[in-house]
C-alpha positions as MATLAB code, in Angstrom:
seq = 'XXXXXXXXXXXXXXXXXXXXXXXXXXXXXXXXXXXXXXXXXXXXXXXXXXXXXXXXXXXXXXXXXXXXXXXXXXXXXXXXXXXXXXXXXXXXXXXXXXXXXXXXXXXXXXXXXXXXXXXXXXXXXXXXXXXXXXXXXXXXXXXXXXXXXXXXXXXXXXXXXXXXXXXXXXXXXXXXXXXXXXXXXXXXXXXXXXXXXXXXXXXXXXXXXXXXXXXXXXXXXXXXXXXXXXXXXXXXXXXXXXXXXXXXXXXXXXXXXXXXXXXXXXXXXXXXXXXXXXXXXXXXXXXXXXXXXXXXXXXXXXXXXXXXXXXXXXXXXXXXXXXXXXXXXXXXXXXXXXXXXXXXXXXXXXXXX';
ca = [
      83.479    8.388  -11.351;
      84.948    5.571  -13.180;
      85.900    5.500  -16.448;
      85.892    1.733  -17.187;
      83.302   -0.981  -17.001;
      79.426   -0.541  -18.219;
      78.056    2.629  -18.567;
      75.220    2.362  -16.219;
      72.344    5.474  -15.881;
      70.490    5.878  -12.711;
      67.232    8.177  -13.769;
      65.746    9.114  -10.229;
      62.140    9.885   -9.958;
      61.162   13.918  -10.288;
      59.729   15.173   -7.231;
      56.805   18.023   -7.329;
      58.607   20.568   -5.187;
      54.496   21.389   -3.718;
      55.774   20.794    0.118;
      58.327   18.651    2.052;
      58.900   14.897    1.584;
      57.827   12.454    4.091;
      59.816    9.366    5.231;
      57.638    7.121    2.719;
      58.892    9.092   -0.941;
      62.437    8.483    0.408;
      62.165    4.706    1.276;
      60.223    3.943   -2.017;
      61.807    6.402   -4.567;
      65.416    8.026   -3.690;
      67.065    5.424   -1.071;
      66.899    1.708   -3.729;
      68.731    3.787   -6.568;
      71.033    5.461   -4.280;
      71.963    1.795   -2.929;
      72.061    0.522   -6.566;
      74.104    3.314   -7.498;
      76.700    2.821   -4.663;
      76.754   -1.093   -5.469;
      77.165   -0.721   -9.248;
      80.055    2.200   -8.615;
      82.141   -0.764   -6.354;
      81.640   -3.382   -8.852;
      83.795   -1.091  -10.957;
      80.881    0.586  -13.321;
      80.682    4.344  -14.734;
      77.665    5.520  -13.427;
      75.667    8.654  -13.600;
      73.192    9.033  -11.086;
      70.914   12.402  -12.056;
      67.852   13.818  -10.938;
      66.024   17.121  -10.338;
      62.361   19.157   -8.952;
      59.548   18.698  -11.227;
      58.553   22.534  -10.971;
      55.587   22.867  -13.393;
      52.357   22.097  -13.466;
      49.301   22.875  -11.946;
      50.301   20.924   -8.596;
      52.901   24.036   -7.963;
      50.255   26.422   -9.176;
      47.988   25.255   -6.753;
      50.696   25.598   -4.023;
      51.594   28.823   -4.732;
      47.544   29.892   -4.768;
      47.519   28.095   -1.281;
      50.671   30.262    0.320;
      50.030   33.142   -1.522;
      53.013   32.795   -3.257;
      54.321   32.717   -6.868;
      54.784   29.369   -8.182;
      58.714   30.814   -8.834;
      58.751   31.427   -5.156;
      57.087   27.540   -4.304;
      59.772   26.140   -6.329;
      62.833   28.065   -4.746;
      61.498   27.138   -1.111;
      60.687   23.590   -1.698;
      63.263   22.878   -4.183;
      65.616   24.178   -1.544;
      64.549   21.839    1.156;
      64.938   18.934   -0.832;
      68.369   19.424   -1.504;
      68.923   19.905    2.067;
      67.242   16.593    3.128;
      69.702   14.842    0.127;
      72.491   16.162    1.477;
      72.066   15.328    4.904;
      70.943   12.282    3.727;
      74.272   11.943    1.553;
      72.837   10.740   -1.621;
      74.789   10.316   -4.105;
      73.501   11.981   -7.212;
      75.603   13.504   -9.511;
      73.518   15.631  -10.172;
      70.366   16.785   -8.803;
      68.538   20.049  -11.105;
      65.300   21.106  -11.365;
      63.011   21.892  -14.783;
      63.118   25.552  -14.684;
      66.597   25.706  -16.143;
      67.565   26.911  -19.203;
      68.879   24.083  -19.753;
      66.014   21.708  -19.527;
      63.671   24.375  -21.658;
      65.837   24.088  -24.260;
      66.291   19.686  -24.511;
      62.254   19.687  -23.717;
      62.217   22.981  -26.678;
      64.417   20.419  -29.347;
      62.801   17.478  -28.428;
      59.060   19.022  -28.980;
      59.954   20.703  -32.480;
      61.635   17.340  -33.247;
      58.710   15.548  -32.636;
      56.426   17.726  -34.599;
      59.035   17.508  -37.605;
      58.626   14.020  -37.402;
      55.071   13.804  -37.505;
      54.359   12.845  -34.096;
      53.089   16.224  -32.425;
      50.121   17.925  -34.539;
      47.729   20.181  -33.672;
      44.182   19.695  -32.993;
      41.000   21.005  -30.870;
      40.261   19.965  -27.658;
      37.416   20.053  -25.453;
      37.728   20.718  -21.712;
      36.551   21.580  -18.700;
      35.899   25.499  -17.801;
      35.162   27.011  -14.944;
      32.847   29.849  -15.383;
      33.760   31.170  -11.694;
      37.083   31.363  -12.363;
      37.257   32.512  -16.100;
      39.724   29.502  -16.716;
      40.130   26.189  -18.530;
      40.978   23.375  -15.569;
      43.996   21.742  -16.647;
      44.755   18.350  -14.313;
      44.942   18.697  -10.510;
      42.651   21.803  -10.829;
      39.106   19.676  -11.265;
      38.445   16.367   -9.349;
      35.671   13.731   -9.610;
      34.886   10.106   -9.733;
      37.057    7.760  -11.440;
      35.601    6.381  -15.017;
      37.424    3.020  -13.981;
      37.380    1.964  -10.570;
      34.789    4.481   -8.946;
      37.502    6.492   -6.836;
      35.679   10.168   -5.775;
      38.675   11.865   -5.692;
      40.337   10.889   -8.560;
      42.348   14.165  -10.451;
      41.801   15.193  -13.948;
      44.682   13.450  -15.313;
      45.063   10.130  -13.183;
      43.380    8.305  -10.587;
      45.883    7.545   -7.470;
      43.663    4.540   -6.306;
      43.814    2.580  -10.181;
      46.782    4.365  -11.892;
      44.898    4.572  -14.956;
      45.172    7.537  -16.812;
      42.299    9.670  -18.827;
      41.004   12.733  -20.130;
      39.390   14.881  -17.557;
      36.052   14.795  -19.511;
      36.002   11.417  -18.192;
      35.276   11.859  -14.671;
      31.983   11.333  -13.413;
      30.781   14.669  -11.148;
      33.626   17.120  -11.800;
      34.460   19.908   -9.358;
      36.877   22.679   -9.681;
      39.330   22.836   -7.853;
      39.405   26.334   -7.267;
      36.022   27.250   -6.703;
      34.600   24.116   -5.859;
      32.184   24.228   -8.778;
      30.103   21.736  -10.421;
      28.576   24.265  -12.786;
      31.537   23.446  -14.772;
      31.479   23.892  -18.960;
      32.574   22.279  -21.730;
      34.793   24.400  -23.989;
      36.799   23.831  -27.269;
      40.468   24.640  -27.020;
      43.378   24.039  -29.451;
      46.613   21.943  -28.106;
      49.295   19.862  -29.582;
      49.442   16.216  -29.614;
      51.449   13.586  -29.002;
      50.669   10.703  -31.464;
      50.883    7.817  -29.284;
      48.594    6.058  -31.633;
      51.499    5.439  -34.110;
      53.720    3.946  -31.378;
      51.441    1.162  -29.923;
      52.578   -1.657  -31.597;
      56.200   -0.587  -31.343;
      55.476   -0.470  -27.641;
      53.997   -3.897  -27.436;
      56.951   -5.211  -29.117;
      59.323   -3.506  -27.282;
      57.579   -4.230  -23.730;
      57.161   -8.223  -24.546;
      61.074   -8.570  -25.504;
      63.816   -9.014  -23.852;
      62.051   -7.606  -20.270;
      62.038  -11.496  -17.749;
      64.246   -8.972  -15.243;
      61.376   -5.880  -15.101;
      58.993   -6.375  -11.587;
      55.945   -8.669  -12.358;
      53.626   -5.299  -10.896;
      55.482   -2.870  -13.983;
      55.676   -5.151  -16.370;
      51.777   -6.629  -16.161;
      50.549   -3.278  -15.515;
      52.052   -1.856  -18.831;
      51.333   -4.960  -21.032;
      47.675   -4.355  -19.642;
      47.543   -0.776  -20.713;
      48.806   -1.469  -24.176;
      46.857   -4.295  -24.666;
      43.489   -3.174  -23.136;
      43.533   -0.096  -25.744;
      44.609    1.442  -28.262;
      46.670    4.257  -27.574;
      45.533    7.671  -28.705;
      46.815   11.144  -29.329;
      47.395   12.830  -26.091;
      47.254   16.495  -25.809;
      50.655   17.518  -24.617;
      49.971   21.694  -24.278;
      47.798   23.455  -21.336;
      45.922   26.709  -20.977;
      48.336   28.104  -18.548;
      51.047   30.352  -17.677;
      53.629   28.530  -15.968;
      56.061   25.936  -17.601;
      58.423   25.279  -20.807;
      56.645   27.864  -23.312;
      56.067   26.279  -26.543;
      58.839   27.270  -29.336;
      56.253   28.278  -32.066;
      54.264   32.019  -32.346;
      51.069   32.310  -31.074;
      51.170   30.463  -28.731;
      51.947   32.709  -25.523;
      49.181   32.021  -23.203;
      49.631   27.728  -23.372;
      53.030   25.909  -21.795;
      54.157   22.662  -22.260;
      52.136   19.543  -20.363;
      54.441   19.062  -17.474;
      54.126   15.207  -17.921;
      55.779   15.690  -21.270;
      58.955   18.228  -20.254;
      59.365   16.133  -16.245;
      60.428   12.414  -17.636;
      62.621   14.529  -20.415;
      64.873   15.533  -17.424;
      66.617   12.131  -17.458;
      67.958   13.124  -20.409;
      68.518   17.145  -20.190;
      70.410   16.283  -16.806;
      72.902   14.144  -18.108;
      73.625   17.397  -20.928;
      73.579   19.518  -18.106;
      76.074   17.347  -16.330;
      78.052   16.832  -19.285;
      78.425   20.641  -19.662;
      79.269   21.608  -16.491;
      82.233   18.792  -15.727;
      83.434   20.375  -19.342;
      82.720   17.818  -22.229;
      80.094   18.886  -23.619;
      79.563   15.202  -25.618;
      79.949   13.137  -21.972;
      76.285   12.739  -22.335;
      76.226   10.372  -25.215;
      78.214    7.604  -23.440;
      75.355    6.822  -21.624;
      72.141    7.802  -23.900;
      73.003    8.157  -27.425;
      72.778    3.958  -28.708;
      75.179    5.142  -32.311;
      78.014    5.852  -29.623;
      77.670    3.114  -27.316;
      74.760    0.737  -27.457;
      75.728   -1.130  -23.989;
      75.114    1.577  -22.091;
      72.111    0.669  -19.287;
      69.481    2.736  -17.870;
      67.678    2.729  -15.076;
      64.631    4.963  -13.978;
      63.823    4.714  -10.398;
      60.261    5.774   -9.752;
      56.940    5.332   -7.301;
      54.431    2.648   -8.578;
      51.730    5.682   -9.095;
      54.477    6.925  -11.984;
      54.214    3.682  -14.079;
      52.560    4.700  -17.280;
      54.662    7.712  -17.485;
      57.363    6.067  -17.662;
      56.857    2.738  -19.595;
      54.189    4.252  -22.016;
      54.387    8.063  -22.287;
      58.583    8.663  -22.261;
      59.168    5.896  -24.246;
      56.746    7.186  -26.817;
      58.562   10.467  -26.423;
      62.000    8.545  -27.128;
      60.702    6.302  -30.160;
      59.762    9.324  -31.578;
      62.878   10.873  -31.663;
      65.847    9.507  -33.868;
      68.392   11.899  -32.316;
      67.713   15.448  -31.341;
      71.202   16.980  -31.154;
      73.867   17.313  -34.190;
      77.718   17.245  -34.229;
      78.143   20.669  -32.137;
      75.358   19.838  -29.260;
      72.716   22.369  -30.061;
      70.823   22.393  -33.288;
      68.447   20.111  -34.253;
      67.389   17.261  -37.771;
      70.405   14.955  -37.832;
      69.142   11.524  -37.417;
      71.700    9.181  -36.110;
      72.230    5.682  -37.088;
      70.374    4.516  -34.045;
      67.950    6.154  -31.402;
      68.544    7.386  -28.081;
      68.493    4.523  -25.484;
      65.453    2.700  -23.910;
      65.845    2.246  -20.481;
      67.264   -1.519  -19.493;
      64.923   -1.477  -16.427;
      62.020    0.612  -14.503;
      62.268   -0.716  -11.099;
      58.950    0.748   -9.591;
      58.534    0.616   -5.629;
      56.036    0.074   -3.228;
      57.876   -0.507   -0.612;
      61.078   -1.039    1.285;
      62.588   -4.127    0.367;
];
């Protein structure tokens, strides 16, 4: 790695580790930044290429339900295979982790008590979906139905993959459950944090209509839309399930963290877990805290079905956040003079090109 010219950050799309990757995931999401990466390193650039296996969420839970498996035991034998394929592949991350490290609990831990200290997570009731049948609220992939927007019948309880837009499961026209198959489905109250989007719309809108000629017309007109279109709204960031970053607060054992909210935070908790494990502990700042070196450039690397979550939801989770770590690396309430970094781009692919 060099030490000299622009410190450039190559944030690689999470993969679910729910089953193998075809040919098309590679071309679209891991082969442009690897090129990118390689390019940027011979022009003479310091660049850190991270990324890692989304392992929570109710897509691994339903996995795991499938093979008769734990979802600890999905994530080792997918997670597995996908370094394999990377490394035969010889991509050239620097590093590639996974969620389920300590590591990563404790950034997603910081950066969820910062928020609420902040005033940006509260707490609040919810009502959702329950499945009599199974004796459980359906959090995400685990009801389907019709699309509020654009009609699609099996849209999932957190996003449509024909439209992209995203919703609250309540929304769906003819919900099933996806494990019983259900429509006898209820409507229960539940208590979650929040993230307050609400109070980061119009810094959004500014930030997304500045400065961003270079972003892909499809990213940047499909954001601009979204922020436009509505107001954004508090969006509950906690589930009724057992698997995934427990929430740092008591009483709270039987809900985890919303996977959507810990996943996009390991662009940052991989460049800390980099930085530890070369041995300077601080490395990480170079590229993402703006106090120490505001010229640093990111890059996120991502499908065209991840939009949103990355040009709405983790830079909502970054505004919100004036800097997470102090001096020694681990506690948390010093607010720097500036915020950790934007990303420069979010180069979103549908195909090879």
């Amino acid at each position: 790695m060099s030490t000299n010219g622009t410190k450039i950050l190559v944030g690689v799309a999470w993969p679910y580790v729910n089953g193998e990757k075809h040919i098309g995931q590679i071309a679209g999401a891991y082969l442009p930044p690897d090129i990118f990466a390689r390019y940027e390193r011979m022009a003479g650039n310091d660049v850190l290429m991270v990324s890692g296996s989304d392992t929570h969420g109710t897509p691994i839970m339903l996995k795991a339900d499938a093979e008769g498996l734990t979802p600890a035991q999905v994530v080792e034998k997918y997670h597995q295979l996908f370094v394999k394929g990377c490394l035969a592949m010889g991509l050239a991350f620097d590093l590639y982790s996974h969620t389920d490290t300590q590591n990563h609990w404790d950034v997603t831990q910081k950066m969820f008590l910062r928020h609420l200290e902040a005033g940006y997570v509260y707490k609040d009731t919810q009502k959702q979906l329950y499945d009599p049948a199974a004796k459980q609220f359906l959090a995400d992939r685990y009801v389907e139905g019709t699309c509020p927007f654009c009609g699609y019948e099996d849209a999932r309880g957190d996003q449509c993959d024909n439209c992209g837009r995203i919703y609250d499961a309540l929304e769906l026209k003819n919900p099933r459950s996806k494990i019983t198959g259900s429509t006898n489905l209820e409507v229960r109250e539940t208590e979650h944090f929040f993230l307050d989007m609400g109070k980061l719309n119009q810094p959004l809108l500014d930030w997304i209509n500045h400065g961003k000629e270079h972003w892909r017309p499809n990213v940047l007109n499909f954001t601009r839309g979204q922020l436009k279109l509505e107001e954004l709204r508090g969006r509950p960031i906690t589930r009724d399930i057992d698997w995934g970053v427990t929430i740092p607060l008591d009483g709270y054992a039987d809900k985890r963290i919303y996977v959507w909210y810990d996943a996009v935070i390991g662009y940052l908790s991989a460049a800390v877990e980099w930085a530890t494990l070369v041995g300077d502990q601080d490395a990480w700042r170079a590229w993402w805290d703006a106090g120490v070196n505001p010229q640093a450039l990111i890059y996120n690397f991502i499908g065209k079905d991840n939009i949103p979550f990355h040009t709405i939801i983790w830079q909502s989770e970054l505004m919100g956040v004036d800097g997470i770590y102090n001096g020694d690396g681990d506690n948390i309430g010093e607010h720097y003079d500036a915020p950790l970094q934007l990303p420069y781009d979010v180069p979103a692919n549908e195909f090879m090109n």
